[in-house]
Amino acid sequence: MEETSGILVDLFVLFAAAKVAGELFLRARQPPLVGEVLVGILIGPHALGLVGSPDGSLIDLFEGKGGEEAAEEALTVVLDVLALLGVIILLFFVGLETRLRDLLDVGGRATLVGVLGIIFPFVLGFALIWTTDPANAEDLEIEAAFVATAMVATSVGITARVLGDIGAIRTRESRIILGAAVVDDILALLLLAVVSGLGEDNIDALELGLTALAAVAFVVFAALVGTRVIQQYSIHLERLQIGNAPFLVAIIVMLGLSALAGFIGLAAIIGAFLAGMILAEAKERFNLEQQALPVYEFLVPFFFVIIGTKVDPGAFTDGTVLAVALGVTALAVVGKLMGGGLASLGMPGRSAAIVGTGMVPRGEVGLVAASIGAGIGAISDDMFSVVVFMSMATTILAPPALVWLYRGYRFEAPEVTKAVEEPGLPEL
Amino acid sequence: MEETSGILVDLFVLFAAAKVAGELFLRARQPPLVGEVLVGILIGPHALGLVGSPDGSLIDLFEGKGGEEAAEEALTVVLDVLALLGVIILLFFVGLETRLRDLLDVGGRATLVGVLGIIFPFVLGFALIWTTDPANAEDLEIEAAFVATAMVATSVGITARVLGDIGAIRTRESRIILGAAVVDDILALLLLAVVSGLGEDNIDALELGLTALAAVAFVVFAALVGTRVIQQYSIHLERLQIGNAPFLVAIIVMLGLSALAGFIGLAAIIGAFLAGMILAEAKERFNLEQQALPVYEFLVPFFFVIIGTKVDPGAFTDGTVLAVALGVTALAVVGKLMGGGLASLGMPGRSAAIVGTGMVPRGEVGLVAASIGAGIGAISDDMFSVVVFMSMATTILAPPALVWLYRGYRFEAPEVTKAVEEPGLPEL
């Protein structure tokens, strides 16, 4: 176990940097998450290089098993697992703020936002890459399809954090965004499965159909049956002898549904979100939010700062790469605004703009699509950098826009028991 | 990041198994940590094999960088980092319960317990291996020295947990044990450095002296200066804008001192213990124990259950291995009882027995010595199994003995603010 203690230096640097940056951005009245991502870029291996390099004892572990290269990959895996735990806790908290009946209230609208918010960015992105072919792709259709897919999926964690920071998590627009993000995530992952299949030259329609079926069954089952089980049986948790049993069972459900989501081919965060939504039925009785808050504050910063470390700012010194990156980013924003706006017809203009803007951040979901594409060789290194830029830029642009759109908005009084001082998600 | 989501299955299985086993052992009136270690053996790669096997997407990450072997090692690293975070939080809590002035009260006695508790087990262990040569060692002195070194260092985490479970963490005996464990850890790690140097044929007295100096300087500086800094300046933490600043600064100090301890060649847990001890000065003002408790409950079980997964129960079907294992275990127990008893002359007999018994568990510290020895080829696979057996057996034997020795003991009323329901460490 001591061979890994060098990794503690990385964890210390990441956590301390995230918190210092968060504090500075708060003082400058900016969302702390932007500070956390930017400081991640600064300390990451592409800039100062303060994190991400394995030390001697870690390299020794991989002697004869890939050596230094494998040790570096292993360190990345460790940090990715921490980031994954962070984003899982984040989505769990979002779920805790989401009651199923609230979600069903906005279900039709959310589905429409989700579907249109997929179609517009995909078509626009595909058209841009297909008509310009900026990277002289070997297989242009596949590359265009991958970039377009990366432009599709909203990273609801970023939006949820901003909505939480400004106390707007329980507004109607927030519920539509969160509902749409569930639809959006499921559709985007199906799309990714299709495009990956195309990229690997062996698309299997039956397997794809089964994945789709499993996904829908998982969401419906978890939401309907899980909610009922918690409503009826959570009272028995008080009979367990182990300390803080409800909180520990909540963690088990969260890890279990996240693992199950990953197992059936969905993003793990969907399982975490559903776990939170199921447990929202029991959160007041057991004070789950206050219990889980320190775990949130410990792990969530790792997600944002580690996302930052993955960005290579050097790629954009090339003018073409920069131009394509700006074009893809612009279409990614416009596509979501068009989708959200069209789906929100009949709502006040500001609400439609909020819904569209809330769907803009791509965050880690775009990065996942990019890394899968790069992994199977379907997109070039330059297009990888472009997609990363788009993910980061949309993530950085959306928060101030949302704050601006919500200025002067009168929030309903929060009805939750206020263990947490601020309504909604804790600031970080 | 999604390539790593298969690891969530391992985390779910480990956490859920630990909690179920803990609940069952609590109901059987046994220390839950024993259940956690035993269930770890059961689900580990040497028995049911429910955890520890990398899935396809993790293996793909290491294509051309060591392949499946490297992926398996990387998964081990991930779990080891989680276990390390768990034991760091555990020792941080132990530190939070330890005031420097309390420790200095028992300082002379604790030093004596630490020193004698090193000498006796080392001499007995060395003599046993050196006279019997059970594994036909290539270099008998080196093998005997490694086994003897593994018998030296107390894993104070196990004892601290038991003392916490029964509410005895603030007794005089506990303070002696915790103080002795600090001395013991520092001396044991120096001994390990010497023995590793012998095993590698290049012992450098100057380097060794510098390590010793750095170690002493670190402990004294952290304890004296850190404590004063917290006493004088912690009030300013309230001026930070970030939510829950005192808790987050505590986490930063904990990670920072743990990393620093590892960096200067000490066990990371010594840094975590010192961080807790420093912050004990401010814990009432900021309610640090209650804040950190959920992080403790989330991470500490990983330490115990992962220790369990490292045990191979199959090695002991060989009669000689089993006999040596029992002999080494018996001498490891007797050595600590002799050391603790002799150092506790003048104290009541029960107190001396408690101090000696509290030093018995070797836990992860013995495993570290064993793995370093195996890593440089100084001990055979069989002797590795023997040392692991001794570590586990002492860990499993000590808790019930401690509980028995403390029966009917009248504890002082705990003076801490009772955020946590039970005095001392939370049960788990």
mmCIF file of N, CA, C and O in Angstrom, chain A residues 374-414:
data_model
loop_
_atom_site.group_PDB
_atom_site.id
_atom_site.type_symbol
_atom_site.label_atom_id
_atom_site.label_comp_id
_atom_site.label_asym_id
_atom_site.label_seq_id
_atom_site.Cartn_x
_atom_site.Cartn_y
_atom_site.Cartn_z
ATOM 1 N N ALA A 374 -11.013 8.770 -30.332
ATOM 2 C CA ALA A 374 -9.558 8.706 -30.463
ATOM 3 C C ALA A 374 -9.065 7.290 -30.207
ATOM 4 O O ALA A 374 -8.147 6.810 -30.873
ATOM 5 N N GLY A 375 -9.712 6.602 -29.252
ATOM 6 C CA GLY A 375 -9.300 5.246 -28.892
ATOM 7 C C GLY A 375 -9.411 4.271 -30.051
ATOM 8 O O GLY A 375 -8.549 3.405 -30.226
ATOM 9 N N ILE A 376 -10.480 4.396 -30.874
ATOM 10 C CA ILE A 376 -10.632 3.477 -32.013
ATOM 11 C C ILE A 376 -10.081 4.100 -33.291
ATOM 12 O O ILE A 376 -10.292 3.582 -34.384
ATOM 13 N N GLY A 377 -9.376 5.213 -33.156
ATOM 14 C CA GLY A 377 -8.706 5.807 -34.314
ATOM 15 C C GLY A 377 -9.642 6.476 -35.308
ATOM 16 O O GLY A 377 -9.278 6.695 -36.464
ATOM 17 N N ALA A 378 -10.860 6.819 -34.884
ATOM 18 C CA ALA A 378 -11.821 7.405 -35.815
ATOM 19 C C ALA A 378 -11.635 8.916 -35.955
ATOM 20 O O ALA A 378 -12.085 9.502 -36.939
ATOM 21 N N ILE A 379 -10.986 9.565 -34.975
ATOM 22 C CA ILE A 379 -10.725 10.996 -35.132
ATOM 23 C C ILE A 379 -9.246 11.274 -34.880
ATOM 24 O O ILE A 379 -8.577 10.558 -34.138
ATOM 25 N N SER A 380 -8.765 12.311 -35.529
ATOM 26 C CA SER A 380 -7.347 12.666 -35.437
ATOM 27 C C SER A 380 -7.058 13.367 -34.108
ATOM 28 O O SER A 380 -7.979 13.770 -33.396
ATOM 29 N N ASP A 381 -5.768 13.522 -33.798
ATOM 30 C CA ASP A 381 -5.381 14.238 -32.583
ATOM 31 C C ASP A 381 -5.905 15.668 -32.593
ATOM 32 O O ASP A 381 -6.357 16.190 -31.567
ATOM 33 N N ASP A 382 -5.853 16.316 -33.759
ATOM 34 C CA ASP A 382 -6.327 17.698 -33.834
ATOM 35 C C ASP A 382 -7.823 17.783 -33.553
ATOM 36 O O ASP A 382 -8.276 18.666 -32.823
ATOM 37 N N MET A 383 -8.604 16.841 -34.142
ATOM 38 C CA MET A 383 -10.037 16.883 -33.895
ATOM 39 C C MET A 383 -10.347 16.546 -32.439
ATOM 40 O O MET A 383 -11.320 17.039 -31.868
ATOM 41 N N PHE A 384 -9.494 15.727 -31.832
ATOM 42 C CA PHE A 384 -9.640 15.455 -30.401
ATOM 43 C C PHE A 384 -9.501 16.758 -29.611
ATOM 44 O O PHE A 384 -10.336 17.077 -28.762
ATOM 45 N N SER A 385 -8.466 17.528 -29.942
ATOM 46 C CA SER A 385 -8.270 18.812 -29.249
ATOM 47 C C SER A 385 -9.465 19.733 -29.473
ATOM 48 O O SER A 385 -9.871 20.466 -28.563
ATOM 49 N N VAL A 386 -10.006 19.704 -30.687
ATOM 50 C CA VAL A 386 -11.160 20.550 -31.010
ATOM 51 C C VAL A 386 -12.342 20.185 -30.114
ATOM 52 O O VAL A 386 -13.009 21.056 -29.540
ATOM 53 N N VAL A 387 -12.604 18.891 -30.003
ATOM 54 C CA VAL A 387 -13.746 18.462 -29.200
ATOM 55 C C VAL A 387 -13.532 18.827 -27.725
ATOM 56 O O VAL A 387 -14.456 19.280 -27.039
ATOM 57 N N VAL A 388 -12.289 18.671 -27.255
ATOM 58 C CA VAL A 388 -12.004 19.045 -25.864
ATOM 59 C C VAL A 388 -12.243 20.542 -25.678
ATOM 60 O O VAL A 388 -12.874 20.967 -24.699
ATOM 61 N N PHE A 389 -11.779 21.341 -26.628
ATOM 62 C CA PHE A 389 -11.995 22.791 -26.555
ATOM 63 C C PHE A 389 -13.489 23.103 -26.461
ATOM 64 O O PHE A 389 -13.928 23.889 -25.621
ATOM 65 N N MET A 390 -14.268 22.456 -27.339
ATOM 66 C CA MET A 390 -15.720 22.691 -27.349
ATOM 67 C C MET A 390 -16.340 22.327 -26.000
ATOM 68 O O MET A 390 -17.148 23.080 -25.435
ATOM 69 N N SER A 391 -15.928 21.171 -25.470
ATOM 70 C CA SER A 391 -16.470 20.748 -24.174
ATOM 71 C C SER A 391 -16.166 21.785 -23.100
ATOM 72 O O SER A 391 -17.029 22.156 -22.299
ATOM 73 N N MET A 392 -14.919 22.240 -23.088
ATOM 74 C CA MET A 392 -14.514 23.186 -22.056
ATOM 75 C C MET A 392 -15.157 24.547 -22.264
ATOM 76 O O MET A 392 -15.620 25.179 -21.315
ATOM 77 N N ALA A 393 -15.168 25.011 -23.531
ATOM 78 C CA ALA A 393 -15.685 26.352 -23.802
ATOM 79 C C ALA A 393 -17.170 26.434 -23.473
ATOM 80 O O ALA A 393 -17.628 27.384 -22.834
ATOM 81 N N THR A 394 -17.937 25.415 -23.882
ATOM 82 C CA THR A 394 -19.375 25.443 -23.574
ATOM 83 C C THR A 394 -19.577 25.397 -22.060
ATOM 84 O O THR A 394 -20.486 26.039 -21.531
ATOM 85 N N THR A 395 -18.685 24.668 -21.389
ATOM 86 C CA THR A 395 -18.799 24.543 -19.935
ATOM 87 C C THR A 395 -18.500 25.864 -19.243
ATOM 88 O O THR A 395 -19.100 26.202 -18.228
ATOM 89 N N ILE A 396 -17.551 26.602 -19.812
ATOM 90 C CA ILE A 396 -17.170 27.875 -19.197
ATOM 91 C C ILE A 396 -18.157 28.976 -19.572
ATOM 92 O O ILE A 396 -18.428 29.876 -18.772
ATOM 93 N N LEU A 397 -18.736 28.897 -20.796
ATOM 94 C CA LEU A 397 -19.646 29.957 -21.247
ATOM 95 C C LEU A 397 -21.001 29.905 -20.546
ATOM 96 O O LEU A 397 -21.592 30.940 -20.231
ATOM 97 N N ALA A 398 -21.506 28.685 -20.334
ATOM 98 C CA ALA A 398 -22.890 28.570 -19.859
ATOM 99 C C ALA A 398 -23.135 29.174 -18.472
ATOM 100 O O ALA A 398 -24.142 29.867 -18.286
ATOM 101 N N PRO A 399 -22.233 28.935 -17.494
ATOM 102 C CA PRO A 399 -22.546 29.440 -16.145
ATOM 103 C C PRO A 399 -22.812 30.945 -16.075
ATOM 104 O O PRO A 399 -23.861 31.346 -15.559
ATOM 105 N N PRO A 400 -21.909 31.815 -16.608
ATOM 106 C CA PRO A 400 -22.243 33.242 -16.509
ATOM 107 C C PRO A 400 -23.530 33.587 -17.268
ATOM 108 O O PRO A 400 -24.295 34.451 -16.814
ATOM 109 N N ALA A 401 -23.783 32.912 -18.404
ATOM 110 C CA ALA A 401 -25.012 33.189 -19.152
ATOM 111 C C ALA A 401 -26.241 32.839 -18.311
ATOM 112 O O ALA A 401 -27.226 33.583 -18.274
ATOM 113 N N LEU A 402 -26.167 31.687 -17.613
ATOM 114 C CA LEU A 402 -27.300 31.281 -16.771
ATOM 115 C C LEU A 402 -27.516 32.269 -15.627
ATOM 116 O O LEU A 402 -28.654 32.638 -15.322
ATOM 117 N N VAL A 403 -26.407 32.671 -14.999
ATOM 118 C CA VAL A 403 -26.516 33.624 -13.895
ATOM 119 C C VAL A 403 -27.175 34.901 -14.397
ATOM 120 O O VAL A 403 -28.073 35.464 -13.764
ATOM 121 N N TRP A 404 -26.765 35.343 -15.600
ATOM 122 C CA TRP A 404 -27.308 36.576 -16.187
ATOM 123 C C TRP A 404 -28.800 36.410 -16.477
ATOM 124 O O TRP A 404 -29.612 37.289 -16.191
ATOM 125 N N LEU A 405 -29.174 35.247 -17.047
ATOM 126 C CA LEU A 405 -30.586 35.027 -17.399
ATOM 127 C C LEU A 405 -31.481 34.978 -16.160
ATOM 128 O O LEU A 405 -32.663 35.333 -16.220
ATOM 129 N N TYR A 406 -30.920 34.517 -15.034
ATOM 130 C CA TYR A 406 -31.724 34.376 -13.810
ATOM 131 C C TYR A 406 -31.713 35.655 -12.969
ATOM 132 O O TYR A 406 -32.297 35.682 -11.894
ATOM 133 N N ARG A 407 -31.027 36.723 -13.441
ATOM 134 C CA ARG A 407 -30.923 37.931 -12.606
ATOM 135 C C ARG A 407 -32.331 38.441 -12.279
ATOM 136 O O ARG A 407 -33.221 38.491 -13.136
ATOM 137 N N GLY A 408 -32.561 38.782 -11.041
ATOM 138 C CA GLY A 408 -33.847 39.347 -10.632
ATOM 139 C C GLY A 408 -34.997 38.357 -10.602
ATOM 140 O O GLY A 408 -36.140 38.724 -10.350
ATOM 141 N N TYR A 409 -34.701 37.093 -10.855
ATOM 142 C CA TYR A 409 -35.748 36.068 -10.880
ATOM 143 C C TYR A 409 -36.210 35.804 -9.452
ATOM 144 O O TYR A 409 -35.408 35.725 -8.532
ATOM 145 N N ARG A 410 -37.545 35.686 -9.247
ATOM 146 C CA ARG A 410 -38.022 35.372 -7.897
ATOM 147 C C ARG A 410 -38.197 33.870 -7.741
ATOM 148 O O ARG A 410 -39.057 33.273 -8.373
ATOM 149 N N PHE A 411 -37.349 33.249 -6.897
ATOM 150 C CA PHE A 411 -37.436 31.807 -6.691
ATOM 151 C C PHE A 411 -38.548 31.485 -5.715
ATOM 152 O O PHE A 411 -38.820 32.253 -4.795
ATOM 153 N N GLU A 412 -39.223 30.310 -5.942
ATOM 154 C CA GLU A 412 -40.164 29.834 -4.929
ATOM 155 C C GLU A 412 -39.380 29.564 -3.645
ATOM 156 O O GLU A 412 -38.215 29.207 -3.699
ATOM 157 N N ALA A 413 -40.047 29.702 -2.501
ATOM 158 C CA ALA A 413 -39.367 29.365 -1.255
ATOM 159 C C ALA A 413 -39.035 27.883 -1.274
ATOM 160 O O ALA A 413 -39.875 27.056 -1.610
ATOM 161 N N PRO A 414 -37.796 27.526 -0.955
ATOM 162 C CA PRO A 414 -37.457 26.103 -0.939
ATOM 163 C C PRO A 414 -38.226 25.394 0.166
ATOM 164 O O PRO A 414 -38.367 25.916 1.263
#
